[in-house]
Coordinates of C-alpha atoms in Angstrom, one line a residue:
M1 CA -3.8 -27.0 -10.0
Q2 CA -2.3 -27.2 -13.2
K3 CA -0.3 -24.8 -14.0
F4 CA 1.3 -23.5 -17.8
K5 CA 4.4 -21.8 -19.6
V6 CA 4.0 -18.8 -21.1
T7 CA 7.2 -17.7 -23.3
F8 CA 6.8 -13.9 -23.9
L9 CA 8.7 -12.4 -27.6
P10 CA 10.9 -10.7 -28.5
E11 CA 12.0 -11.1 -25.2
K12 CA 11.9 -15.1 -25.0
K13 CA 11.5 -14.6 -21.6
T14 CA 9.5 -17.4 -19.6
V15 CA 6.8 -18.0 -16.7
E16 CA 5.0 -20.4 -15.2
V17 CA 2.0 -19.7 -14.1
E18 CA -1.8 -21.5 -13.2
K19 CA -4.8 -22.3 -15.3
D20 CA -7.5 -19.6 -15.6
K21 CA -4.8 -16.9 -15.1
T22 CA -5.1 -14.0 -18.0
I23 CA -2.2 -13.4 -20.3
L24 CA -1.6 -9.6 -18.3
S25 CA -1.2 -10.7 -15.0
A26 CA 1.1 -13.9 -16.3
A27 CA 3.6 -10.7 -17.7
L28 CA 3.7 -9.2 -14.9
S29 CA 4.5 -11.7 -13.0
A30 CA 7.4 -12.4 -16.5
G31 CA 8.4 -8.2 -15.6
I32 CA 7.0 -7.7 -19.1
Y33 CA 4.9 -4.9 -19.0
I34 CA 2.0 -4.4 -21.1
N35 CA -0.1 -1.0 -21.1
S36 CA -3.1 -1.0 -19.4
A37 CA -4.5 2.1 -19.1
C38 CA -7.6 0.6 -17.6
G39 CA -6.5 -1.2 -14.9
G40 CA -7.8 -4.9 -16.5
D41 CA -11.4 -4.1 -17.4
G42 CA -11.2 -4.9 -21.0
V43 CA -12.0 -1.1 -21.7
C44 CA -9.2 0.7 -23.4
G45 CA -7.9 -1.3 -25.7
R46 CA -3.6 -1.0 -25.3
C47 CA -3.2 -4.4 -24.3
K48 CA -3.1 -6.3 -27.6
V49 CA -0.4 -9.4 -27.8
I50 CA -0.7 -11.5 -30.6
L51 CA -0.7 -15.5 -29.8
K52 CA 1.6 -17.4 -31.8
K53 CA 1.5 -21.1 -30.4
G54 CA -1.3 -22.1 -27.5
S55 CA -4.8 -22.3 -27.2
V56 CA -6.5 -19.5 -24.9
L57 CA -10.3 -18.1 -24.0
T58 CA -11.3 -14.9 -24.1
Q59 CA -14.1 -12.7 -24.3
P60 CA -15.5 -11.0 -26.8
N61 CA -13.9 -6.7 -27.7
G62 CA -14.9 -4.6 -30.0
A63 CA -11.0 -2.8 -29.6
V64 CA -10.1 -5.7 -31.1
S65 CA -11.4 -5.3 -34.5
L66 CA -12.1 -8.6 -37.4
E67 CA -9.0 -8.5 -39.2
E68 CA -7.1 -8.4 -36.1
R69 CA -8.9 -11.1 -34.9
K70 CA -8.0 -13.2 -37.9
N71 CA -4.4 -13.1 -37.0
N72 CA -5.0 -14.0 -33.4
V73 CA -4.5 -10.7 -31.6
Y74 CA -6.1 -10.7 -28.5
L75 CA -6.8 -8.8 -25.7
A76 CA -4.4 -9.4 -22.6
C77 CA -6.3 -8.2 -19.9
L78 CA -9.8 -10.7 -21.0
T79 CA -7.4 -13.7 -22.3
V80 CA -6.9 -16.7 -20.1
I81 CA -4.5 -19.3 -21.0
R82 CA -5.7 -23.1 -21.0
S83 CA -2.0 -24.6 -22.5
D84 CA 1.7 -23.3 -23.4
L85 CA 1.9 -20.1 -25.1
E86 CA 4.3 -18.0 -27.0
V87 CA 3.0 -14.5 -26.5
E88 CA 4.2 -12.1 -28.8
V89 CA 4.0 -8.1 -27.1
P90 CA 4.6 -5.9 -29.9
L91 CA 5.6 -2.3 -28.9
T92 CA 2.7 -0.5 -29.6
S93 CA 1.4 -2.1 -26.3
R94 CA 4.4 -2.1 -24.0
L95 CA 4.8 0.3 -21.4
D96 CA 7.7 2.5 -21.7
F97 CA 9.7 1.6 -18.0
D98 CA 13.4 2.4 -18.6
N99 CA 14.7 5.1 -16.9
L100 CA 15.0 8.6 -18.6
T101 CA 18.0 9.6 -20.6
P102 CA 20.2 12.3 -18.1
Q103 CA 18.9 14.6 -20.7
E104 CA 15.0 14.2 -20.5
V105 CA 16.1 14.4 -16.2
A106 CA 17.5 18.0 -16.8
Q107 CA 14.7 18.5 -19.0
R108 CA 11.9 17.7 -16.2
L109 CA 13.8 19.4 -13.7
K110 CA 15.3 22.2 -15.5
G111 CA 16.3 26.0 -13.5
L112 CA 14.8 23.8 -10.2
Y113 CA 17.8 24.1 -7.8
S114 CA 20.1 27.6 -9.7
E115 CA 20.7 29.8 -7.4
T116 CA 19.0 31.7 -9.8
A117 CA 15.5 30.0 -10.3
D118 CA 13.5 32.4 -8.4
V119 CA 10.2 31.8 -8.7
A120 CA 9.5 35.4 -10.2
P121 CA 11.6 37.6 -11.7
A122 CA 13.6 40.0 -9.9
E123 CA 11.1 42.8 -8.9
T124 CA 8.6 40.5 -6.9
D125 CA 8.8 41.4 -3.1
F126 CA 9.2 37.7 -2.4
K127 CA 12.3 35.1 -2.9
E128 CA 12.2 31.0 -2.7
P129 CA 12.8 30.0 0.8
V130 CA 15.7 29.4 1.9
F131 CA 15.5 27.5 4.8
K132 CA 18.0 26.4 7.9
H133 CA 20.3 23.8 7.7
S134 CA 19.3 21.2 10.2
P135 CA 19.1 17.8 8.1
F136 CA 16.1 15.2 8.4
A137 CA 19.3 12.9 9.8
S138 CA 22.8 14.1 11.3
K139 CA 26.1 12.5 12.7
V140 CA 27.6 13.3 15.6
Y141 CA 30.9 12.2 17.0
L142 CA 31.4 12.0 20.5
N143 CA 34.4 11.5 22.6
L144 CA 33.1 10.2 25.2
P145 CA 35.0 10.4 28.6
L146 CA 36.1 7.5 30.1
P147 CA 33.9 5.9 33.3
T148 CA 35.4 6.4 36.6
L149 CA 34.2 5.2 40.5
E150 CA 33.2 9.0 40.7
D151 CA 31.5 9.1 36.9
S152 CA 29.9 5.6 37.1
L153 CA 26.8 6.4 34.9
S154 CA 25.8 3.3 32.4
D155 CA 26.5 3.2 29.0
L156 CA 23.8 4.2 27.9
E157 CA 23.1 7.4 30.0
R158 CA 26.6 8.3 29.1
L159 CA 25.8 8.7 25.8
L160 CA 22.4 10.7 26.3
R161 CA 24.4 12.1 28.7
E162 CA 26.7 14.0 25.9
L163 CA 24.0 13.8 22.8
R164 CA 21.6 16.1 24.8
K165 CA 25.0 18.4 25.5
V166 CA 26.1 18.3 21.6
S167 CA 22.0 18.7 20.2
G168 CA 20.5 20.1 22.9
A169 CA 17.7 17.9 22.4
T170 CA 15.5 17.1 26.2
V171 CA 13.7 13.5 24.3
I172 CA 16.2 10.9 23.0
Q173 CA 15.3 7.3 22.1
A174 CA 17.7 4.6 21.7
G175 CA 16.2 1.5 20.6
L176 CA 16.5 -1.9 22.0
F177 CA 19.4 -2.9 19.0
N178 CA 22.1 -0.5 19.9
I179 CA 21.7 -0.7 23.7
R180 CA 22.9 -3.9 23.2
Q181 CA 25.0 -3.6 21.2
L182 CA 26.4 -0.8 23.0
G183 CA 28.4 -1.5 26.0
E184 CA 30.9 -3.7 23.6
L185 CA 31.1 -1.7 20.8
L186 CA 32.0 1.5 23.2
R187 CA 34.9 -0.3 24.6
D188 CA 36.3 -1.2 21.2
A189 CA 36.5 2.2 19.7
G190 CA 37.3 3.9 22.5
W191 CA 34.7 5.3 23.5
K192 CA 35.1 7.4 20.4
V193 CA 31.8 6.6 17.9
T194 CA 29.6 8.5 15.7
V195 CA 26.2 8.0 16.5
S196 CA 23.7 8.5 13.5
L197 CA 19.9 10.6 15.2
G198 CA 16.6 11.2 13.0
K199 CA 14.2 13.2 13.9
H200 CA 11.5 10.6 14.9
N201 CA 8.0 12.7 15.1
Q202 CA 8.7 14.3 18.4
A203 CA 12.0 12.9 19.3
L204 CA 15.3 12.6 18.1
E205 CA 16.3 8.4 18.1
I206 CA 19.6 6.8 17.7
L207 CA 19.6 4.9 14.3
Q208 CA 23.3 3.4 14.0
I209 CA 26.5 4.0 16.7
E210 CA 29.8 3.5 14.8
P211 CA 33.0 3.3 15.9
G212 CA 35.7 5.7 15.0
D213 CA 34.3 9.4 13.1
T214 CA 31.8 8.4 10.3
T215 CA 30.9 12.0 10.0
G216 CA 32.0 12.1 6.8
R217 CA 29.3 9.6 5.2
N218 CA 25.5 11.3 5.9
F219 CA 23.5 10.9 3.0
G220 CA 19.2 10.5 2.0
F221 CA 17.1 10.4 -0.6
C222 CA 13.9 12.5 -1.5
F223 CA 10.7 11.7 -4.4
D224 CA 8.6 12.7 -5.9
I225 CA 6.0 10.0 -6.1
G226 CA 3.7 10.7 -9.0
T227 CA 0.3 8.8 -10.6
T228 CA 3.0 8.9 -13.8
T229 CA 6.2 9.2 -12.7
I230 CA 8.7 8.9 -10.1
S231 CA 11.3 10.7 -9.4
G232 CA 14.3 10.8 -7.0
Q233 CA 17.6 12.4 -6.3
L234 CA 20.4 11.0 -3.6
V235 CA 21.6 14.0 -1.3
D236 CA 24.8 14.7 0.5
L237 CA 23.1 16.0 3.8
N238 CA 26.1 17.4 5.0
S239 CA 26.1 19.5 2.5
G240 CA 23.4 19.5 1.1
K241 CA 24.4 18.6 -2.9
V242 CA 22.4 16.7 -5.3
L243 CA 24.5 14.1 -6.0
G244 CA 22.6 12.8 -8.4
T245 CA 19.1 12.4 -9.9
K246 CA 16.9 9.7 -12.1
A247 CA 13.8 9.4 -12.9
T248 CA 11.4 6.9 -14.2
Y249 CA 7.2 5.5 -14.7
N250 CA 5.6 4.1 -11.9
T251 CA 4.8 0.5 -12.6
Q252 CA 2.0 0.4 -10.8
A253 CA 0.6 2.3 -13.6
V254 CA 0.1 -1.5 -15.2
F255 CA -3.1 -1.5 -13.0
G256 CA -4.0 1.9 -14.3
S257 CA -3.6 5.1 -15.6
D258 CA -5.6 6.8 -12.5
V259 CA -5.6 6.7 -9.5
I260 CA -9.3 5.9 -9.3
T261 CA -8.8 2.5 -11.2
R262 CA -6.2 2.1 -8.9
I263 CA -7.8 2.1 -5.8
I264 CA -10.8 -0.1 -7.4
Y265 CA -7.7 -2.3 -7.9
A266 CA -6.3 -2.5 -4.9
K267 CA -9.4 -4.7 -3.2
E268 CA -8.9 -6.9 -5.7
P269 CA -7.5 -10.1 -4.3
S270 CA -3.2 -9.1 -3.4
G271 CA -4.0 -5.6 -5.4
L272 CA -3.0 -3.7 -2.5
E273 CA 0.1 -5.8 -2.1
Q274 CA 1.2 -5.7 -6.0
L275 CA 0.3 -2.1 -6.2
H276 CA 2.8 -1.0 -2.8
N277 CA 5.2 -3.8 -3.9
A278 CA 5.3 -1.6 -7.7
V279 CA 6.6 1.5 -6.1
T280 CA 8.7 0.0 -3.4
D281 CA 10.2 -1.7 -6.3
T282 CA 10.7 1.1 -8.9
M283 CA 12.3 3.4 -5.8
N284 CA 15.0 0.7 -4.6
E285 CA 16.0 0.6 -7.6
I286 CA 16.3 4.1 -8.5
I287 CA 18.3 3.8 -4.8
R288 CA 20.3 0.6 -5.9
Q289 CA 21.6 2.9 -9.3
L290 CA 22.1 6.0 -7.9
T291 CA 23.7 4.7 -4.9
A292 CA 25.7 2.3 -7.8
D293 CA 27.1 5.4 -9.0
N294 CA 27.8 7.5 -6.0
T295 CA 29.9 5.0 -4.5
V296 CA 27.3 5.6 -1.3
D297 CA 27.1 2.7 1.1
L298 CA 23.4 1.4 1.8
N299 CA 23.9 1.8 5.1
D300 CA 25.4 4.8 5.2
L301 CA 21.5 6.2 4.1
N302 CA 19.6 7.5 6.8
C303 CA 16.7 9.1 5.7
I304 CA 13.4 9.2 2.7
I305 CA 11.2 12.4 2.5
C306 CA 8.4 11.3 -0.1
A307 CA 5.9 13.7 -1.6
G308 CA 2.9 12.3 -3.8
N309 CA -0.7 12.5 -4.0
T310 CA -3.1 11.8 -1.1
T311 CA -3.5 8.1 -2.9
M312 CA -0.2 7.7 -3.8
L313 CA 1.6 8.0 -0.2
H314 CA -1.6 5.6 1.1
L315 CA -0.5 2.9 -1.3
L316 CA 2.8 3.7 -0.6
L317 CA 2.9 2.4 3.1
G318 CA 0.2 0.2 1.8
I319 CA -2.8 1.9 3.3
D320 CA -6.4 1.1 2.3
P321 CA -6.7 3.8 -0.2
A322 CA -10.9 2.8 -1.0
H323 CA -12.2 6.1 1.3
I324 CA -11.0 8.3 -1.2
R325 CA -13.0 7.3 -3.6
K326 CA -16.1 7.3 -1.7
Q327 CA -18.5 10.6 -0.9
P328 CA -17.6 12.4 1.5
Y329 CA -14.6 11.5 0.1
V330 CA -12.2 10.9 3.5
P331 CA -8.4 9.4 3.5
T332 CA -7.1 7.4 6.3
A333 CA -5.2 10.1 7.3
N334 CA -3.2 12.9 5.7
F335 CA -0.4 13.7 8.3
L336 CA 1.3 10.4 8.6
P337 CA 4.0 9.5 11.2
V338 CA 7.6 9.3 10.6
V339 CA 7.9 5.1 10.0
R340 CA 11.3 3.5 10.0
S341 CA 12.3 2.3 6.1
S342 CA 12.7 -0.9 7.0
E343 CA 8.7 -1.4 7.8
V344 CA 7.9 -0.6 4.2
G345 CA 10.0 -2.2 2.1
I346 CA 12.8 0.0 0.8
N347 CA 16.8 -0.7 1.6
I348 CA 18.5 2.0 2.8
N349 CA 20.0 1.4 6.7
P350 CA 18.1 -1.1 8.3
R351 CA 16.9 2.0 11.5
G352 CA 16.6 5.1 9.0
L353 CA 13.3 7.1 8.5
L354 CA 11.0 7.4 6.4
Y355 CA 8.7 10.9 6.4
C356 CA 5.9 11.7 3.6
V357 CA 4.8 15.3 3.2
P358 CA 1.5 15.7 4.5
S359 CA -1.6 16.0 2.3
V360 CA -4.3 18.6 2.6
A361 CA -7.2 16.3 2.0
S362 CA -8.5 13.3 -0.2
Y363 CA -7.6 14.9 -3.4
V364 CA -4.6 17.7 -2.7
G365 CA -2.0 15.4 -1.4
G366 CA 1.6 15.8 0.0
D367 CA 2.9 16.8 -3.5
T368 CA 1.1 19.9 -3.6
T369 CA 1.5 21.2 0.0
A370 CA 5.9 20.8 -1.0
G371 CA 4.6 22.7 -4.4
V372 CA 3.1 25.4 -2.3
L373 CA 6.8 25.4 0.2
S374 CA 9.1 25.3 -2.4
S375 CA 7.3 28.6 -4.7
G376 CA 7.1 30.2 -1.7
I377 CA 3.9 31.5 -2.4
Y378 CA 2.6 30.7 1.1
K379 CA 5.0 34.1 2.2
S380 CA 3.8 36.4 -1.2
S381 CA 2.1 39.2 -0.3
Q382 CA 1.1 39.2 -4.2
L383 CA -1.8 36.9 -5.3
H384 CA -0.6 33.2 -7.3
I385 CA -2.2 30.2 -9.0
L386 CA -0.1 27.2 -8.7
I387 CA -0.9 24.6 -11.3
D388 CA 0.5 21.0 -11.5
I389 CA -1.5 19.6 -14.7
G390 CA -0.9 15.7 -14.2
T391 CA -4.2 12.7 -14.0
N392 CA -5.8 15.1 -11.3
G393 CA -5.4 19.0 -11.8
E394 CA -4.4 20.4 -8.8
I395 CA -4.6 24.0 -8.4
V396 CA -3.7 26.5 -5.1
L397 CA -4.7 30.3 -5.3
G398 CA -3.3 32.1 -2.3
N399 CA -0.6 34.3 -0.2
K400 CA 0.5 34.7 2.3
D401 CA -3.2 35.2 4.5
F402 CA -5.0 32.1 2.5
L403 CA -4.2 29.5 0.7
V404 CA -7.3 27.7 -1.0
A405 CA -6.6 24.3 -3.2
C406 CA -8.1 22.2 -5.6
A407 CA -8.4 19.0 -7.6
A408 CA -10.3 18.8 -11.4
S409 CA -10.6 15.4 -12.9
A410 CA -8.2 15.9 -15.8
G411 CA -7.5 12.1 -16.9
P412 CA -4.7 11.2 -18.1
A413 CA -5.1 12.2 -21.6
F414 CA -2.5 14.8 -21.6
E415 CA 0.0 11.7 -20.0
G416 CA -0.6 9.4 -22.9
S417 CA -3.0 7.2 -21.2
G418 CA -7.2 6.8 -23.3
V419 CA -6.1 8.6 -26.9
S420 CA -5.6 6.3 -29.3
S421 CA -1.4 7.6 -30.2
G422 CA -1.3 8.8 -26.9
M423 CA 2.1 8.3 -24.4
R424 CA 4.3 9.9 -22.0
A425 CA 6.8 11.9 -22.4
S426 CA 10.0 9.3 -23.2
N427 CA 12.3 9.3 -26.3
G428 CA 9.8 8.4 -30.1
A429 CA 7.4 10.9 -28.4
I430 CA 6.2 13.8 -31.0
Q431 CA 6.4 17.1 -29.1
K432 CA 6.2 19.5 -31.5
V433 CA 4.1 20.1 -34.1
S434 CA 3.1 22.0 -37.5
I435 CA 0.9 22.0 -40.4
D436 CA 1.1 24.3 -43.3
K437 CA -2.0 25.8 -45.3
N438 CA -1.7 22.7 -47.5
G439 CA -2.5 20.7 -44.6
E440 CA 1.4 19.3 -44.4
V441 CA 2.2 18.0 -41.3
F442 CA 6.0 18.7 -39.4
Y443 CA 6.9 18.0 -35.9
S444 CA 9.7 17.3 -33.8
T445 CA 9.9 14.0 -31.2
I446 CA 12.0 13.9 -28.1
G447 CA 15.4 11.6 -28.8
K448 CA 14.9 13.0 -32.2
S449 CA 14.2 9.6 -32.6
K450 CA 11.2 7.8 -35.3
P451 CA 8.0 8.3 -33.7
R452 CA 6.2 6.3 -31.9
G453 CA 3.3 8.1 -30.5
I454 CA 2.3 11.6 -28.9
C455 CA 3.2 13.2 -25.6
G456 CA 0.9 15.2 -23.9
S457 CA 2.4 18.7 -25.1
G458 CA 2.8 17.2 -28.5
Y459 CA -1.0 16.9 -28.9
I460 CA -1.7 20.5 -27.5
E461 CA 0.3 21.7 -30.2
L462 CA -1.6 19.5 -32.4
L463 CA -5.0 20.6 -31.2
S464 CA -3.5 24.2 -31.8
A465 CA -2.3 23.7 -35.3
M466 CA -5.9 21.4 -36.4
L467 CA -7.9 24.4 -35.4
S468 CA -5.2 27.1 -37.3
A469 CA -5.9 25.1 -40.2
G470 CA -9.5 24.7 -40.4
I471 CA -9.1 20.8 -40.0
M472 CA -11.0 21.3 -37.0
D473 CA -14.1 23.7 -35.9
K474 CA -14.1 25.0 -32.4
S475 CA -16.0 21.9 -31.1
G476 CA -13.4 19.6 -31.5
K477 CA -15.0 18.6 -35.2
L478 CA -13.3 17.6 -38.3
T479 CA -14.3 18.5 -41.8
M480 CA -13.6 16.3 -43.9
D481 CA -12.2 18.7 -46.4
A482 CA -8.7 18.4 -46.1
P483 CA -5.9 16.1 -46.7
R484 CA -4.9 13.2 -44.2
Q485 CA -8.4 12.9 -43.1
R486 CA -10.3 9.5 -43.2
E487 CA -13.5 7.5 -41.9
S488 CA -12.0 4.7 -39.3
S489 CA -14.2 1.8 -37.9
N490 CA -13.7 4.8 -35.1
G491 CA -14.8 7.3 -37.0
K492 CA -13.4 10.8 -38.4
E493 CA -9.3 10.2 -38.2
F494 CA -6.2 12.8 -39.2
V495 CA -3.1 11.2 -39.4
V496 CA -0.1 13.0 -37.8
V497 CA 2.2 10.0 -38.9
F498 CA 2.0 7.6 -42.3
K499 CA 2.5 4.2 -40.8
E500 CA 5.8 4.3 -43.7
E501 CA 7.8 6.7 -41.1
S502 CA 6.6 5.7 -37.8
A503 CA 8.8 3.4 -35.5
T504 CA 5.5 1.2 -34.9
G505 CA 4.9 0.0 -38.7
E506 CA 1.5 1.9 -37.7
D507 CA -0.3 4.8 -39.1
I508 CA -0.4 7.5 -35.5
V509 CA -3.2 9.2 -35.6
I510 CA -5.8 11.4 -33.6
T511 CA -9.8 10.7 -34.2
E512 CA -12.3 13.1 -33.1
A513 CA -12.7 10.6 -30.0
D514 CA -9.4 11.6 -28.7
I515 CA -10.7 15.0 -29.4
E516 CA -13.2 14.6 -27.0
N517 CA -11.0 13.5 -24.2
L518 CA -8.3 16.3 -24.6
K519 CA -11.1 18.9 -24.9
R520 CA -12.7 17.9 -21.5
T521 CA -8.7 17.5 -19.4
K522 CA -7.9 21.1 -20.8
G523 CA -11.7 22.3 -20.1
A524 CA -11.6 20.6 -16.3
I525 CA -8.2 22.5 -15.7
F526 CA -9.6 25.7 -16.6
A527 CA -12.7 25.4 -15.1
A528 CA -11.1 24.5 -12.1
T529 CA -9.5 27.2 -12.5
S530 CA -12.3 29.5 -13.0
I531 CA -14.6 28.4 -10.1
L532 CA -11.8 28.9 -8.0
L533 CA -11.4 32.7 -8.0
R534 CA -15.4 33.1 -8.5
H535 CA -16.1 31.5 -4.8
L536 CA -13.2 34.1 -4.0
G537 CA -14.5 37.1 -5.5
L538 CA -11.8 37.2 -7.8
E539 CA -10.8 37.4 -11.6
F540 CA -7.7 37.1 -13.6
S541 CA -7.2 40.1 -13.7
Q542 CA -6.0 40.1 -10.5
I543 CA -3.5 36.9 -10.3
Y544 CA 0.1 38.6 -10.2
R545 CA 1.2 35.6 -11.5
I546 CA 0.7 31.7 -12.8
L547 CA 3.0 28.7 -11.7
I548 CA 2.9 25.7 -14.1
A549 CA 4.2 22.3 -11.8
G550 CA 5.4 19.3 -13.1
G551 CA 7.1 17.6 -15.4
F552 CA 4.8 18.4 -18.1
G553 CA 4.9 22.3 -18.0
T554 CA 9.2 21.5 -19.5
Y555 CA 8.3 21.0 -22.8
L556 CA 4.6 23.4 -22.5
D557 CA 4.2 25.4 -25.2
M558 CA 2.2 28.9 -23.8
E559 CA 0.7 30.5 -27.0
K560 CA -0.3 26.9 -27.9
A561 CA -1.8 26.2 -24.8
I562 CA -3.9 29.3 -24.6
S563 CA -5.0 28.8 -28.1
I564 CA -6.9 25.8 -27.2
G565 CA -8.1 26.7 -23.8
L566 CA -6.1 24.9 -21.3
L567 CA -4.8 28.7 -19.9
P568 CA -6.2 31.6 -20.0
D569 CA -5.6 34.4 -22.0
L570 CA -3.3 36.2 -20.1
D571 CA -0.2 39.1 -20.0
R572 CA 2.8 36.4 -21.1
S573 CA 5.1 37.4 -18.6
K574 CA 2.5 36.4 -15.9
F575 CA 2.8 32.8 -16.7
V576 CA 6.1 30.8 -14.4
F577 CA 7.1 27.1 -15.2
I578 CA 9.1 26.1 -12.4
G579 CA 9.4 22.0 -12.7
N580 CA 9.4 19.6 -10.5
S581 CA 8.0 21.6 -7.2
S582 CA 6.9 18.5 -5.3
L583 CA 10.8 16.8 -5.5
A584 CA 11.7 20.5 -4.9
G585 CA 9.6 20.7 -1.8
S586 CA 10.7 17.0 -0.7
K587 CA 14.0 18.0 -1.2
D588 CA 13.6 21.2 1.5
I589 CA 12.2 19.4 3.8
L590 CA 15.2 16.4 4.0
L591 CA 17.8 19.5 4.5
S592 CA 15.8 21.7 6.9
E593 CA 13.6 21.3 9.5
Q594 CA 12.6 24.5 9.8
A595 CA 11.1 23.5 6.4
R596 CA 9.6 20.4 7.6
H597 CA 7.4 23.0 10.0
A598 CA 7.0 25.0 7.3
A599 CA 5.3 22.1 5.2
E600 CA 3.1 21.0 8.1
K601 CA 1.8 24.3 8.7
I602 CA 1.4 24.7 4.7
A603 CA -1.1 21.6 5.6
R604 CA -3.0 22.7 8.4
S605 CA -3.9 25.9 6.9
M606 CA -5.1 25.3 3.1
T607 CA -8.0 25.2 2.7
Y608 CA -9.3 22.7 0.4
F609 CA -12.7 23.4 -2.0
E610 CA -14.8 20.4 -3.3
L611 CA -15.8 21.5 -6.9
S612 CA -18.6 19.7 -7.0
V613 CA -20.4 21.0 -4.2
D614 CA -20.1 24.1 -6.1
P615 CA -23.5 24.6 -8.6
G616 CA -21.7 26.7 -11.1
Y617 CA -18.8 24.1 -12.4
M618 CA -20.7 22.2 -14.7
D619 CA -21.4 24.9 -16.3
E620 CA -18.4 26.3 -15.9
Y621 CA -16.5 23.3 -17.1
G622 CA -19.8 23.1 -19.9
Q623 CA -18.9 26.9 -21.4
A624 CA -15.3 25.4 -21.3
L625 CA -15.5 22.2 -23.9
F626 CA -14.8 24.1 -26.9
F627 CA -11.7 25.9 -27.9
P628 CA -10.7 28.0 -26.3
H629 CA -14.2 28.8 -24.6
T630 CA -17.9 29.7 -25.6
D631 CA -16.7 32.9 -24.3
L632 CA -14.4 34.3 -26.9
N633 CA -14.3 37.8 -24.7
K634 CA -12.5 36.0 -22.2
F635 CA -9.6 35.4 -25.1
P636 CA -9.4 38.9 -26.3
T637 CA -5.8 38.3 -28.2
L638 CA -6.7 35.5 -30.3
K639 CA -8.1 36.1 -33.5
F640 CA -10.6 33.7 -34.4

């Protein structure tokens, strides 16, 4: 097979690929991450590159304008390599996979672990649950009695006898690896050893046996594997202290911005393997960085707890997720067994264990279970709604008597995909927007750097400001009598930042098509919440608290979110931001067997409500496709 060299600029990174591979495929092999929200179908138009040298074969596509074609601009996903190439990947086509800054991580996880960060104010009838400390992996120091003619138990039975005394467990497993080295190790150590134990399904398992007392070195990781972001924490299992937190983007995004696109891509040749490796490589890098920062030996990492949506957990374990998107939407497994991290490709203690927080259904995953656990709503006598606004908007309604969940196909618009100038919440993202009476735009960006695009919270503020200024009507149409508006090849658009001020050298705009996309996203969230309440014969006024989960809520302006109809018009004191509740729940499980049992009970007892079977959902959704809503009586405090 003929091969060609492709050099990517400005990195000057060269990779050799086979003839007829696409530029997108070559970029992935080179470790250059190009934005391809549609998974390579040529639909999103986000993967534009500039051909500097070489010959290619491409398919015509409306996403590339005539002027761009004259300047050798191509879509990487539709362009086949036919010679050695030099390709420039502009900033606008790149995925920012650098780790978030410590400040951004702190913002995303703000308040999660402080002692005063109760889910609701002091007058509520429940507090954040406090679980008995019983970590998923533990270490036990044993000073074994020496064998004698009167006490001639085998080495293994001698070890197990003492472990049963200390742990109280009746079922303790020992693998062949540890048994093979046991005889010599015990005698060399003078019968004084430390045994690492892990909770392997219904039994305790001996993970490692070390000479002497090493009980002070016992660590674990908890992860939230989101569609967009992967967050991880290194935890001292003895003290429960979080030693470090890192968050970075899920590199699966190069195969598609949402779970459906990735499920489809998983059926491609080696697609499932690529998606699996993208997750494990990211997790391994987070582990590598945090252990290096805290001088922790990988062999002292004994367990990992992972929360994520059902598709993400399937891809993590290399399980085909195909049936998740096919009616009747049944996953391969909701309750996944404990496995060895090495089986998954995670670099910790070779015999270390990995546990996935159980899911509820195809579109309500372990991240929701973990969120319910950490929020404590399952213990409350008051009615609560938990909303996790992401690519899939998961919503849980209930209290200690019942829990009902649904998932809204919100789409990735509020996470930066499918909109002209969208980007994730990283440096250069516009997050605050206001427009004065003269139509002038004022904004601030994350990191206070030059603007590169608009993140989800920025879009909410922008829509609210445009609505208030009369630049956009309630249906989402732009009025052409305001400054900064113009006709473009893609219809009407409003210029938020002119190219002279932007970091990309291009105008940052919002188009009517973008507004339509964002309107559908906010409409899906509001309609799903409304239908869930109606299904149970309840009204918004009966809800005690609405909990907003996820990193998205960190930057969310409540008034602006209500003004566009994303959230209901209720007393503002009813809304509580709880940050990354998925990561908080996985940490609870990492440190407590009691929390793990509670999570499994939550997942088993939670009822999944399929929105598509409710005949009123589409009507409710249609009514929500206005700003804020067609029924303005639902938003009584807003002035129109």
